[in-house]
Tab-separated table of C-alpha atoms and ligand atoms in Angstrom:
chain	number	residue	atom	x	y	z
A	1	UNK	CA	0.000	0.000	0.000
A	2	UNK	CA	2.719	2.489	0.995
A	3	UNK	CA	4.479	1.858	-2.291
A	4	UNK	CA	1.569	1.794	-4.761
A	5	UNK	CA	2.265	5.042	-6.674
A	6	UNK	CA	-1.388	5.724	-7.511
A	7	UNK	CA	-2.414	5.273	-3.860
A	8	UNK	CA	0.357	7.749	-3.019
A	9	UNK	CA	-0.889	10.185	-5.672
A	10	UNK	CA	-4.408	9.965	-4.182
A	11	UNK	CA	-3.072	10.437	-0.660
A	12	UNK	CA	-1.266	13.595	-1.805
A	13	UNK	CA	-4.586	14.930	-3.159
A	14	UNK	CA	-6.228	14.251	0.218
A	15	UNK	CA	-3.476	16.134	2.057
A	16	UNK	CA	-3.978	19.217	-0.135
A	17	UNK	CA	-7.775	18.939	-0.118
A	18	UNK	CA	-7.684	19.085	3.680
A	19	UNK	CA	-5.211	21.978	3.704
A	20	UNK	CA	-7.310	24.197	1.398
A	21	UNK	CA	-10.811	22.857	2.142
A	22	UNK	CA	-11.293	21.643	-1.434
A	23	UNK	CA	-14.847	20.912	-2.620
A	24	UNK	CA	-15.361	17.137	-1.958
A	25	UNK	CA	-16.863	16.697	-5.453
A	26	UNK	CA	-13.696	18.044	-7.061
A	27	UNK	CA	-11.524	15.962	-4.734
A	28	UNK	CA	-13.441	12.873	-5.837
A	29	UNK	CA	-13.001	13.822	-9.495
A	30	UNK	CA	-9.242	14.466	-9.170
A	31	UNK	CA	-8.658	10.997	-7.728
A	32	UNK	CA	-9.828	9.389	-10.980
A	33	UNK	CA	-8.153	9.385	-14.378
A	34	UNK	CA	-10.106	10.616	-17.413
A	35	UNK	CA	-9.045	7.841	-19.778
A	36	UNK	CA	-6.851	4.748	-19.562
A	37	UNK	CA	-6.036	2.332	-22.358
A	38	UNK	CA	-4.322	-1.057	-22.095
A	39	UNK	CA	-2.956	-2.501	-25.323
A	40	UNK	CA	-1.438	-5.863	-26.188
A	41	UNK	CA	1.685	-5.535	-28.298
A	42	UNK	CA	2.476	-8.722	-30.233
A	43	UNK	CA	5.998	-8.756	-31.652
A	44	UNK	CA	7.714	-11.293	-33.851
A	45	UNK	CA	11.153	-11.549	-32.256
A	46	UNK	CA	14.328	-11.876	-34.333
A	47	UNK	CA	14.362	-15.651	-33.696
A	48	UNK	CA	10.857	-15.999	-35.193
A	49	UNK	CA	9.033	-16.519	-31.872
A	50	UNK	CA	6.068	-14.381	-30.795
A	51	UNK	CA	6.151	-12.302	-27.624
A	52	UNK	CA	3.265	-10.219	-26.368
A	53	UNK	CA	3.959	-7.132	-24.266
A	54	UNK	CA	1.472	-4.938	-22.442
A	55	UNK	CA	1.345	-1.176	-22.981
A	56	UNK	CA	-0.597	1.679	-21.387
A	57	UNK	CA	-1.596	5.269	-22.077
A	58	UNK	CA	-3.412	7.258	-19.422
A	59	UNK	CA	-4.833	10.783	-19.421
A	60	UNK	CA	-5.464	11.983	-15.889
A	61	UNK	CA	-6.865	15.415	-16.743
A	62	UNK	CA	-7.173	17.468	-19.904
A	63	UNK	CA	-9.180	20.215	-18.234
A	64	UNK	CA	-6.439	22.810	-18.954
A	65	UNK	CA	-5.389	21.490	-22.390
A	66	UNK	CA	-4.149	18.429	-24.315
A	67	UNK	CA	-2.447	15.676	-22.333
A	68	UNK	CA	1.338	15.770	-21.945
A	69	UNK	CA	3.591	13.104	-20.503
A	70	UNK	CA	6.376	10.674	-21.237
A	71	UNK	CA	6.466	7.036	-22.239
A	72	UNK	CA	8.395	4.638	-20.043
A	73	UNK	CA	9.783	1.239	-21.032
A	74	UNK	CA	10.461	-0.879	-17.963
A	75	UNK	CA	9.688	-4.362	-16.613
A	76	UNK	CA	8.162	-2.661	-13.538
A	77	UNK	CA	5.593	-0.575	-15.464
A	78	UNK	CA	1.964	-1.255	-14.568
A	79	UNK	CA	-1.335	0.582	-14.904
A	80	UNK	CA	-1.267	2.098	-11.406
A	81	UNK	CA	2.242	3.438	-11.923
A	82	UNK	CA	1.200	5.063	-15.206
A	83	UNK	CA	-1.942	6.514	-13.578
A	84	UNK	CA	0.191	8.052	-10.822
A	85	UNK	CA	2.696	9.479	-13.293
A	86	UNK	CA	-0.165	10.948	-15.369
A	87	UNK	CA	-1.630	12.558	-12.241
A	88	UNK	CA	1.730	14.118	-11.335
A	89	UNK	CA	1.952	15.512	-14.883
A	90	UNK	CA	-1.369	17.305	-14.352
A	91	UNK	CA	0.059	19.087	-11.299
A	92	UNK	CA	3.374	19.808	-13.011
A	93	UNK	CA	1.775	21.480	-16.054
A	94	UNK	CA	-0.601	23.395	-13.807
A	95	UNK	CA	2.187	24.594	-11.495
A	96	UNK	CA	4.081	25.957	-14.498
A	97	UNK	CA	0.881	27.469	-15.972
A	98	UNK	CA	1.366	25.459	-19.195
A	99	UNK	CA	-1.849	25.058	-21.230
A	100	UNK	CA	-1.531	21.276	-21.036
A	101	UNK	CA	-3.003	18.415	-19.039
A	102	UNK	CA	-1.497	15.334	-17.426
A	103	UNK	CA	-0.858	12.062	-19.258
A	104	UNK	CA	1.662	9.230	-19.270
A	105	UNK	CA	2.373	5.980	-21.073
A	106	UNK	CA	4.437	2.890	-20.651
A	107	UNK	CA	5.248	-0.566	-21.911
A	108	UNK	CA	6.048	-3.458	-19.614
A	109	UNK	CA	9.306	-4.519	-21.200
A	110	UNK	CA	12.999	-4.638	-20.454
A	111	UNK	CA	14.327	-2.823	-23.552
A	112	UNK	CA	17.892	-3.990	-22.885
A	113	UNK	CA	16.747	-7.512	-23.808
A	114	UNK	CA	15.493	-6.393	-27.240
A	115	UNK	CA	17.472	-5.879	-30.429
A	116	UNK	CA	17.177	-2.501	-32.166
A	117	UNK	CA	14.788	-3.979	-34.748
A	118	UNK	CA	12.633	-5.576	-32.008
A	119	UNK	CA	12.555	-2.257	-30.159
A	120	UNK	CA	11.436	-0.484	-33.328
A	121	UNK	CA	8.669	-3.041	-33.994
A	122	UNK	CA	7.513	-2.768	-30.372
A	123	UNK	CA	7.429	1.046	-30.552
A	124	UNK	CA	5.566	1.139	-33.865
A	125	UNK	CA	2.988	-1.428	-32.720
A	126	UNK	CA	2.477	0.342	-29.370
A	127	UNK	CA	2.001	3.653	-31.222
A	128	UNK	CA	-0.570	2.041	-33.499
A	129	UNK	CA	-2.363	0.684	-30.434
A	130	UNK	CA	-2.703	4.113	-28.836
A	131	UNK	CA	-3.017	6.108	-32.068
A	132	UNK	CA	-6.557	7.345	-31.491
A	133	UNK	CA	-5.617	8.624	-28.072
A	134	UNK	CA	-2.643	10.771	-29.108
A	135	UNK	CA	-2.138	13.764	-31.411
A	136	UNK	CA	-1.110	17.427	-31.160
A	137	UNK	CA	-4.602	18.455	-30.009
A	138	UNK	CA	-5.214	15.379	-27.849
A	139	UNK	CA	-2.170	14.103	-26.007
A	140	UNK	CA	1.526	14.577	-26.772
A	141	UNK	CA	3.971	11.892	-25.506
A	142	UNK	CA	7.679	12.416	-24.765
A	143	UNK	CA	10.637	10.336	-23.528
A	144	UNK	CA	10.833	8.967	-20.003
A	145	UNK	CA	12.810	6.130	-18.429
A	146	UNK	CA	14.496	3.970	-21.083
A	147	UNK	CA	12.992	5.842	-24.026
A	148	UNK	CA	14.865	8.399	-26.118
A	149	UNK	CA	14.911	10.583	-29.215
A	150	UNK	CA	15.149	7.559	-31.545
A	151	UNK	CA	12.016	6.039	-30.034
A	152	UNK	CA	10.236	9.407	-30.400
A	153	UNK	CA	11.266	9.418	-34.096
A	154	UNK	CA	9.609	6.017	-34.622
A	155	UNK	CA	6.461	7.205	-32.849
A	156	UNK	CA	6.348	10.374	-34.966
A	157	UNK	CA	6.903	8.371	-38.155
A	158	UNK	CA	4.280	5.723	-37.332
A	159	UNK	CA	1.698	8.387	-36.481
A	160	UNK	CA	2.558	10.391	-39.607
A	161	UNK	CA	2.386	7.352	-41.920
A	162	UNK	CA	-1.076	6.564	-40.567
A	163	UNK	CA	-2.255	10.160	-41.085
A	164	UNK	CA	-0.666	10.466	-44.536
A	165	UNK	CA	1.329	13.622	-43.636
A	166	UNK	CA	4.185	14.568	-41.337
A	167	UNK	CA	2.947	15.500	-37.871
A	168	UNK	CA	6.000	16.548	-35.824
A	169	UNK	CA	3.804	17.953	-33.010
A	170	UNK	CA	2.604	14.476	-32.008
A	171	UNK	CA	5.608	13.865	-29.734
A	172	UNK	CA	8.349	15.931	-28.137
A	173	UNK	CA	11.918	14.953	-27.343
A	174	UNK	CA	12.543	14.281	-31.046
A	175	UNK	CA	15.897	14.736	-32.771
A	176	UNK	CA	16.480	18.315	-34.017
A	177	UNK	CA	16.444	17.113	-37.654
A	178	UNK	CA	12.746	16.178	-37.499
A	179	UNK	CA	11.312	19.007	-35.448
A	180	UNK	CA	12.996	18.566	-32.088
A	181	UNK	CA	14.041	21.518	-29.974
A	182	UNK	CA	17.516	22.557	-28.955
A	183	UNK	CA	17.896	22.259	-25.200
A	184	UNK	CA	15.329	19.460	-24.742
A	185	UNK	CA	17.935	16.842	-23.818
A	186	UNK	CA	19.412	18.948	-21.058
A	187	UNK	CA	16.110	20.551	-20.015
A	188	UNK	CA	15.288	18.518	-16.912
A	189	UNK	CA	18.839	18.780	-15.591
A	190	UNK	CA	18.933	22.497	-16.423
A	191	UNK	CA	15.635	22.997	-14.599
A	192	UNK	CA	16.963	21.193	-11.518
A	193	UNK	CA	20.001	23.446	-11.673
A	194	UNK	CA	17.957	26.693	-11.799
A	195	UNK	CA	15.770	25.500	-8.918
A	196	UNK	CA	18.597	24.377	-6.597
A	197	UNK	CA	20.434	27.627	-7.308
A	198	UNK	CA	17.327	29.619	-6.336
A	199	UNK	CA	16.828	27.509	-3.200
A	200	UNK	CA	20.441	27.991	-2.088
A	201	UNK	CA	19.970	31.727	-2.511
A	202	UNK	CA	16.878	31.611	-0.252
A	203	UNK	CA	18.851	29.659	2.353
A	204	UNK	CA	21.713	32.145	1.992
A	205	UNK	CA	24.135	29.399	1.085
A	206	UNK	CA	26.439	29.174	-1.878
A	207	UNK	CA	25.651	26.522	-4.500
A	208	UNK	CA	29.343	26.128	-5.429
A	209	UNK	CA	30.240	24.904	-1.953
A	210	UNK	CA	27.498	22.243	-1.666
A	211	UNK	CA	28.310	18.542	-1.530
A	212	UNK	CA	26.062	16.470	-3.771
A	213	UNK	CA	24.872	12.847	-3.992
A	214	UNK	CA	22.915	11.659	-7.032
A	215	UNK	CA	20.946	8.451	-7.541
A	216	UNK	CA	20.521	7.659	-11.249
A	217	UNK	CA	23.021	8.608	-13.937
A	218	UNK	CA	20.826	8.683	-17.048
A	219	UNK	CA	19.370	11.735	-18.752
A	220	UNK	CA	18.314	13.549	-15.580
A	221	UNK	CA	21.050	12.390	-13.184
A	222	UNK	CA	23.788	12.730	-15.799
A	223	UNK	CA	22.859	16.286	-16.795
A	224	UNK	CA	22.457	17.656	-13.286
A	225	UNK	CA	25.718	15.953	-12.272
A	226	UNK	CA	27.490	17.597	-15.180
A	227	UNK	CA	26.034	21.080	-14.533
A	228	UNK	CA	26.841	20.995	-10.814
A	229	UNK	CA	30.316	19.583	-11.489
A	230	UNK	CA	31.018	22.428	-13.925
A	231	UNK	CA	29.759	24.883	-11.306
A	232	UNK	CA	32.394	23.557	-8.901
A	233	UNK	CA	30.252	21.471	-6.521
A	234	UNK	CA	31.788	18.339	-5.007
A	235	UNK	CA	29.821	15.324	-6.269
A	236	UNK	CA	30.470	12.738	-3.555
A	237	UNK	CA	28.494	9.824	-5.002
A	238	UNK	CA	26.507	8.778	-8.062
A	239	UNK	CA	24.774	5.524	-8.934
A	240	UNK	CA	23.015	3.655	-11.689
A	241	UNK	CA	21.079	0.403	-11.629
A	242	UNK	CA	24.357	-1.518	-11.085
A	243	UNK	CA	25.311	0.359	-7.888
A	244	UNK	CA	27.159	3.498	-6.899
A	245	UNK	CA	30.607	5.074	-6.624
A	246	UNK	CA	31.749	7.225	-3.686
A	247	UNK	CA	34.773	9.472	-3.278
A	248	UNK	CA	35.057	11.941	-0.399
A	249	UNK	CA	37.145	14.332	-2.525
A	250	UNK	CA	34.557	14.398	-5.313
A	251	UNK	CA	34.110	12.165	-8.388
A	252	UNK	CA	35.334	13.167	-11.850
A	253	UNK	CA	31.935	13.440	-13.459
A	254	UNK	CA	33.168	14.151	-17.012
A	255	UNK	CA	35.095	10.849	-17.028
A	256	UNK	CA	32.132	8.909	-15.602
A	257	UNK	CA	29.801	10.372	-18.226
A	258	UNK	CA	32.179	9.292	-21.015
A	259	UNK	CA	32.142	5.801	-19.477
A	260	UNK	CA	28.363	5.425	-19.162
A	261	UNK	CA	27.758	6.970	-22.614
A	262	UNK	CA	29.508	3.881	-24.005
A	263	UNK	CA	26.731	1.810	-22.394
A	264	UNK	CA	28.913	0.667	-19.490
A	265	UNK	CA	27.831	0.362	-15.856
A	266	UNK	CA	29.271	2.507	-13.063
A	267	UNK	CA	30.168	-0.547	-10.983
A	268	UNK	CA	32.681	-1.570	-13.659
A	269	UNK	CA	34.498	1.795	-13.623
A	270	UNK	CA	38.055	1.273	-12.565
A	271	UNK	CA	39.528	3.896	-10.237
A	272	UNK	CA	40.991	2.690	-6.967
A	273	UNK	CA	40.198	5.969	-5.200
A	274	UNK	CA	36.482	5.296	-5.658
A	275	UNK	CA	34.542	3.038	-3.284
A	276	UNK	CA	31.702	0.872	-4.586
A	277	UNK	CA	28.474	1.450	-2.651
A	278	UNK	CA	24.934	0.122	-2.944
A	279	UNK	CA	21.985	2.296	-3.912
A	280	UNK	CA	20.636	2.124	-0.360
A	281	UNK	CA	24.003	3.244	1.088
A	282	UNK	CA	24.069	6.067	-1.411
A	283	UNK	CA	20.725	7.445	-0.249
A	284	UNK	CA	21.910	7.765	3.358
A	285	UNK	CA	25.335	9.234	2.507
A	286	UNK	CA	26.004	12.515	4.322
A	287	UNK	CA	25.830	15.480	1.930
A	288	UNK	CA	24.210	18.894	1.479
A	289	UNK	CA	21.993	18.024	-1.488
A	290	UNK	CA	20.619	14.567	-2.264
A	291	UNK	CA	19.205	14.178	-5.769
A	292	UNK	CA	17.121	11.047	-6.371
A	293	UNK	CA	17.032	10.900	-10.189
A	294	UNK	CA	16.220	7.273	-10.949
A	295	UNK	CA	12.744	6.056	-10.016
A	296	UNK	CA	9.902	6.314	-7.518
A	297	UNK	CA	9.687	5.071	-3.904
A	298	UNK	CA	13.354	5.414	-3.025
A	299	UNK	CA	12.917	7.417	0.185
A	300	UNK	CA	10.398	5.617	2.355
A	301	UNK	CA	9.535	5.392	6.043
A	302	UNK	CA	12.199	2.637	6.252
A	303	UNK	CA	15.154	4.904	5.399
A	304	UNK	CA	13.825	8.461	5.903
A	305	UNK	CA	15.230	8.692	9.434
A	306	UNK	CA	18.706	7.880	8.116
A	307	UNK	CA	18.694	10.451	5.319
A	308	UNK	CA	21.601	12.759	6.052
A	309	UNK	CA	21.292	15.886	3.896
A	310	UNK	CA	19.910	19.425	4.053
A	311	UNK	CA	18.002	19.477	0.776
A	312	UNK	CA	16.401	16.753	-1.344
A	313	UNK	CA	16.032	17.824	-4.956
A	314	UNK	CA	13.618	15.409	-6.637
A	315	UNK	CA	14.893	14.668	-10.141
A	316	UNK	CA	12.820	11.481	-10.432
A	317	UNK	CA	9.046	11.433	-10.277
A	318	UNK	CA	7.652	10.258	-6.940
A	319	UNK	CA	10.936	9.266	-5.236
A	320	UNK	CA	9.597	10.110	-1.756
A	321	UNK	CA	6.562	8.472	-0.131
A	322	UNK	CA	4.106	10.547	1.984
A	323	UNK	CA	5.231	8.756	5.192
A	324	UNK	CA	8.843	9.627	4.400
A	325	UNK	CA	7.790	13.195	3.617
A	326	UNK	CA	6.365	13.568	7.109
A	327	UNK	CA	9.588	12.306	8.696
A	328	UNK	CA	11.777	14.540	6.522
A	329	UNK	CA	9.640	17.590	7.354
A	330	UNK	CA	10.074	16.871	11.093
A	331	UNK	CA	13.820	16.518	10.564
A	332	UNK	CA	13.874	19.957	8.889
A	333	UNK	CA	15.060	18.624	5.522
A	334	UNK	CA	13.830	20.759	2.619
A	335	UNK	CA	12.293	18.533	-0.067
A	336	UNK	CA	11.994	20.347	-3.397
A	337	UNK	CA	9.172	18.344	-4.950
A	338	UNK	CA	9.302	16.617	-8.326
A	339	UNK	CA	6.455	18.659	-9.795
A	340	UNK	CA	8.636	21.754	-9.428
A	341	UNK	CA	12.202	20.437	-9.447
A	342	UNK	CA	12.061	18.249	-12.546
A	343	UNK	CA	9.521	20.322	-14.481
A	344	UNK	CA	12.218	21.645	-16.847
A	345	UNK	CA	11.612	18.616	-19.081
A	346	UNK	CA	7.944	19.277	-19.674
A	347	UNK	CA	8.610	22.991	-19.984
A	348	UNK	CA	11.007	22.583	-22.920
A	349	UNK	CA	8.732	19.848	-24.312
A	350	UNK	CA	6.049	22.530	-24.361
A	351	UNK	CA	8.458	24.861	-26.201
A	352	UNK	CA	9.132	22.075	-28.734
A	353	UNK	CA	5.397	21.578	-29.248
A	354	UNK	CA	4.855	25.313	-29.751
A	355	UNK	CA	7.786	25.462	-32.220
A	356	UNK	CA	6.422	22.468	-34.182
A	357	UNK	CA	2.954	23.962	-34.429
A	358	UNK	CA	4.285	27.372	-35.511
A	359	UNK	CA	7.014	25.771	-37.675
A	360	UNK	CA	9.419	28.376	-36.304
A	361	UNK	CA	12.410	27.374	-34.179
A	362	UNK	CA	14.168	29.157	-31.328
A	363	UNK	CA	17.862	29.210	-30.381
A	364	UNK	CA	19.302	27.707	-27.190
A	365	UNK	CA	19.673	31.073	-25.531
A	366	UNK	CA	15.957	31.773	-25.890
A	367	UNK	CA	15.043	28.255	-24.694
A	368	UNK	CA	17.128	28.498	-21.521
A	369	UNK	CA	16.022	32.076	-20.810
A	370	UNK	CA	12.321	31.177	-21.099
A	371	UNK	CA	12.868	27.969	-19.107
A	372	UNK	CA	14.515	29.884	-16.296
A	373	UNK	CA	11.796	32.542	-16.294
A	374	UNK	CA	8.951	30.017	-16.026
A	375	UNK	CA	10.670	27.809	-13.426
A	376	UNK	CA	11.788	30.657	-11.208
A	377	UNK	CA	8.300	32.160	-11.301
A	378	UNK	CA	6.869	28.792	-10.188
A	379	UNK	CA	9.594	28.453	-7.542
A	380	UNK	CA	8.809	31.912	-6.122
A	381	UNK	CA	5.052	31.091	-6.057
A	382	UNK	CA	5.767	27.869	-4.143
A	383	UNK	CA	8.253	29.477	-1.772
A	384	UNK	CA	5.769	32.218	-0.866
A	385	UNK	CA	3.003	29.737	0.072
A	386	UNK	CA	5.558	27.592	1.939
A	387	UNK	CA	6.675	30.559	4.038
A	388	UNK	CA	3.161	31.868	4.659
A	389	UNK	CA	1.645	28.548	5.717
A	390	UNK	CA	4.737	26.937	7.294
A	391	UNK	CA	4.108	23.713	5.392
A	392	UNK	CA	6.340	21.536	3.241
A	393	UNK	CA	7.422	22.753	-0.185
A	394	UNK	CA	5.495	19.810	-1.660
A	395	UNK	CA	2.223	20.765	-0.019
A	396	UNK	CA	2.799	24.374	-1.090
A	397	UNK	CA	3.371	23.301	-4.709
A	398	UNK	CA	0.299	21.063	-4.604
A	399	UNK	CA	-1.871	23.831	-3.196
A	400	UNK	CA	-1.034	26.037	-6.189
A	401	UNK	CA	-1.303	23.282	-8.799
A	402	UNK	CA	-4.487	21.676	-7.481
A	403	UNK	CA	-6.217	25.026	-6.903
A	404	UNK	CA	-5.660	25.958	-10.561
A	405	UNK	CA	-7.132	22.647	-11.729
A	406	UNK	CA	-10.068	23.020	-9.333
A	407	UNK	CA	-10.701	26.532	-10.693
A	408	UNK	CA	-10.648	25.204	-14.271
A	409	UNK	CA	-13.161	22.482	-13.337
A	410	UNK	CA	-15.332	25.051	-11.676
A	411	UNK	CA	-15.287	27.357	-14.706
A	412	UNK	CA	-15.968	24.583	-17.209
A	413	UNK	CA	-18.538	22.731	-15.104
A	414	UNK	CA	-19.297	19.041	-15.362
A	415	UNK	CA	-20.622	17.970	-18.751
A	416	UNK	CA	-23.530	17.550	-19.429
B	1	LIG	P1	17.102	7.222	-17.802
B	1	LIG	O1	16.594	5.917	-18.271
B	1	LIG	O2	17.856	8.104	-18.741
B	1	LIG	O3	18.045	7.014	-16.507
B	1	LIG	C1	17.625	6.306	-15.390
B	1	LIG	C2	18.837	6.083	-14.485
B	1	LIG	O4	18.389	5.446	-13.280
B	1	LIG	C3	19.893	5.161	-15.088
B	1	LIG	O5	21.174	5.574	-14.686
B	1	LIG	C4	19.557	3.797	-14.466
B	1	LIG	O6	20.666	2.915	-14.432
B	1	LIG	C5	19.134	4.231	-13.086
B	1	LIG	N1	18.277	3.243	-12.418
B	1	LIG	C6	17.282	2.506	-12.951
B	1	LIG	N2	16.760	1.677	-12.029
B	1	LIG	C7	17.454	1.909	-10.902
B	1	LIG	C8	17.414	1.347	-9.587
B	1	LIG	N3	16.544	0.371	-9.293
B	1	LIG	N4	18.249	1.842	-8.666
B	1	LIG	C9	19.131	2.814	-8.976
B	1	LIG	N5	19.246	3.362	-10.202
B	1	LIG	C10	18.410	2.915	-11.141
B	1	LIG	O7	15.820	7.983	-17.206
B	1	LIG	P2	15.633	9.534	-16.975
B	1	LIG	O8	14.973	10.114	-18.173
B	1	LIG	O9	16.892	10.117	-16.452
B	1	LIG	O10	14.514	9.521	-15.830
B	1	LIG	C11	14.854	9.324	-14.461
B	1	LIG	C12	13.691	9.796	-13.609
B	1	LIG	O11	13.434	11.169	-13.886
B	1	LIG	C13	12.370	9.077	-13.824
B	1	LIG	O12	11.669	9.050	-12.600
B	1	LIG	C14	11.634	10.001	-14.785
B	1	LIG	O13	10.235	9.859	-14.696
B	1	LIG	C15	12.078	11.337	-14.251
B	1	LIG	N6	11.968	12.444	-15.198
B	1	LIG	C16	12.595	12.404	-16.397
B	1	LIG	C17	12.500	13.496	-17.248
B	1	LIG	C18	13.231	13.559	-18.555
B	1	LIG	O14	13.163	14.592	-19.209
B	1	LIG	N7	13.952	12.540	-18.953
B	1	LIG	C19	11.717	14.602	-16.885
B	1	LIG	C20	11.106	14.613	-15.627
B	1	LIG	C21	11.243	13.517	-14.795
């Protein structure tokens, strides 16, 4: 129960509903998803055998605009996880005032066990399965765990072939050559960087002198590691699915990124100054800023008491459970919630979508300037409510995001 992400998402709605006295009818509505589709994905494998995978697409709320949310390929994906991730996307888009709703998708598959051709067939068949549920005016997918620009290209192509014309606005996170945006790859890491910088300023501490620990060394973890490393922060530990590396003097992040970009695991990196640690050791390592950037449910009531940092910057979606949140709040640890901290990804996805629709592309300077403006505005909104009400940053962010959705429901009314 504690670890079912959709139960957690519903619990978070209850916490906010109580805090702001939300209309019980709206509370009831927000705890349901608008649409959920399960598709079977039959694939002829390279050896001629048939395997059937299960895929999902969920729209939690489109009350403020078309759905927006990534697609995840993982053997752990299930409907409740996708529902939770779609719900969190609703809050994220609302918090940033983007005219988009919350959606998410996933396929229950371990993509590392598939050849490139199998992965392409899986992606094209999954896209065909959900084709009536996506589109620039309906719901716009993007990359998430274990999906990337190549997979977005196959989705865009499959959708376009079915429509008989090129429709770049159907997905974001595409390569630049087919309508992608500059700055999308780095966007989530860049967003985390702007937010932690702003938080350090509020706490009157200097970002350069912070010690950092990062779980996950993929798109999000890798980018934030690189940005903080360049800024001069000491990155004490990083991890991937294979385990983590620790060095009290600070890891050489540029070298580790070169290593993992070749598809190699951190645990196999050879440097005798570095100590191998497990992912659970990593989470309780003493540092100033802990950045969970891998997956959900990493900080739970089991390890929350042993977390030894000043700030948790949530790069992943849902890395902290509500029980852990309560403990961390009592311990005085500032948790910068996912819906604010990692919202850089959806923000630049929104820019990509706007650029595709207008067929006019921006430069990196404009992307990063607009990203910073939107994120810092959201950060200041959250910080103000947090100070006024003396609540957690998460509850403050939820109050803003949920209130906007509730207002939209109220204005539109319930059809018919
Ligand atoms: P990714 O696939 O690029 O990287 C995931 C990283 O986590 C890898 O280093 C992987 O080895 C590691 N990992 C996987 N399972 C693990 C485990 N059990 N223990 C420890 N490490 C593990 O994915 P990503 O795009 O970086 O996404 C990471 C998280 O950030 C997810 O929660 C995702 O929803 C969230 N997120 C991503 C974006 C984005 O733009 N990519 C935006 C917002 C939020």
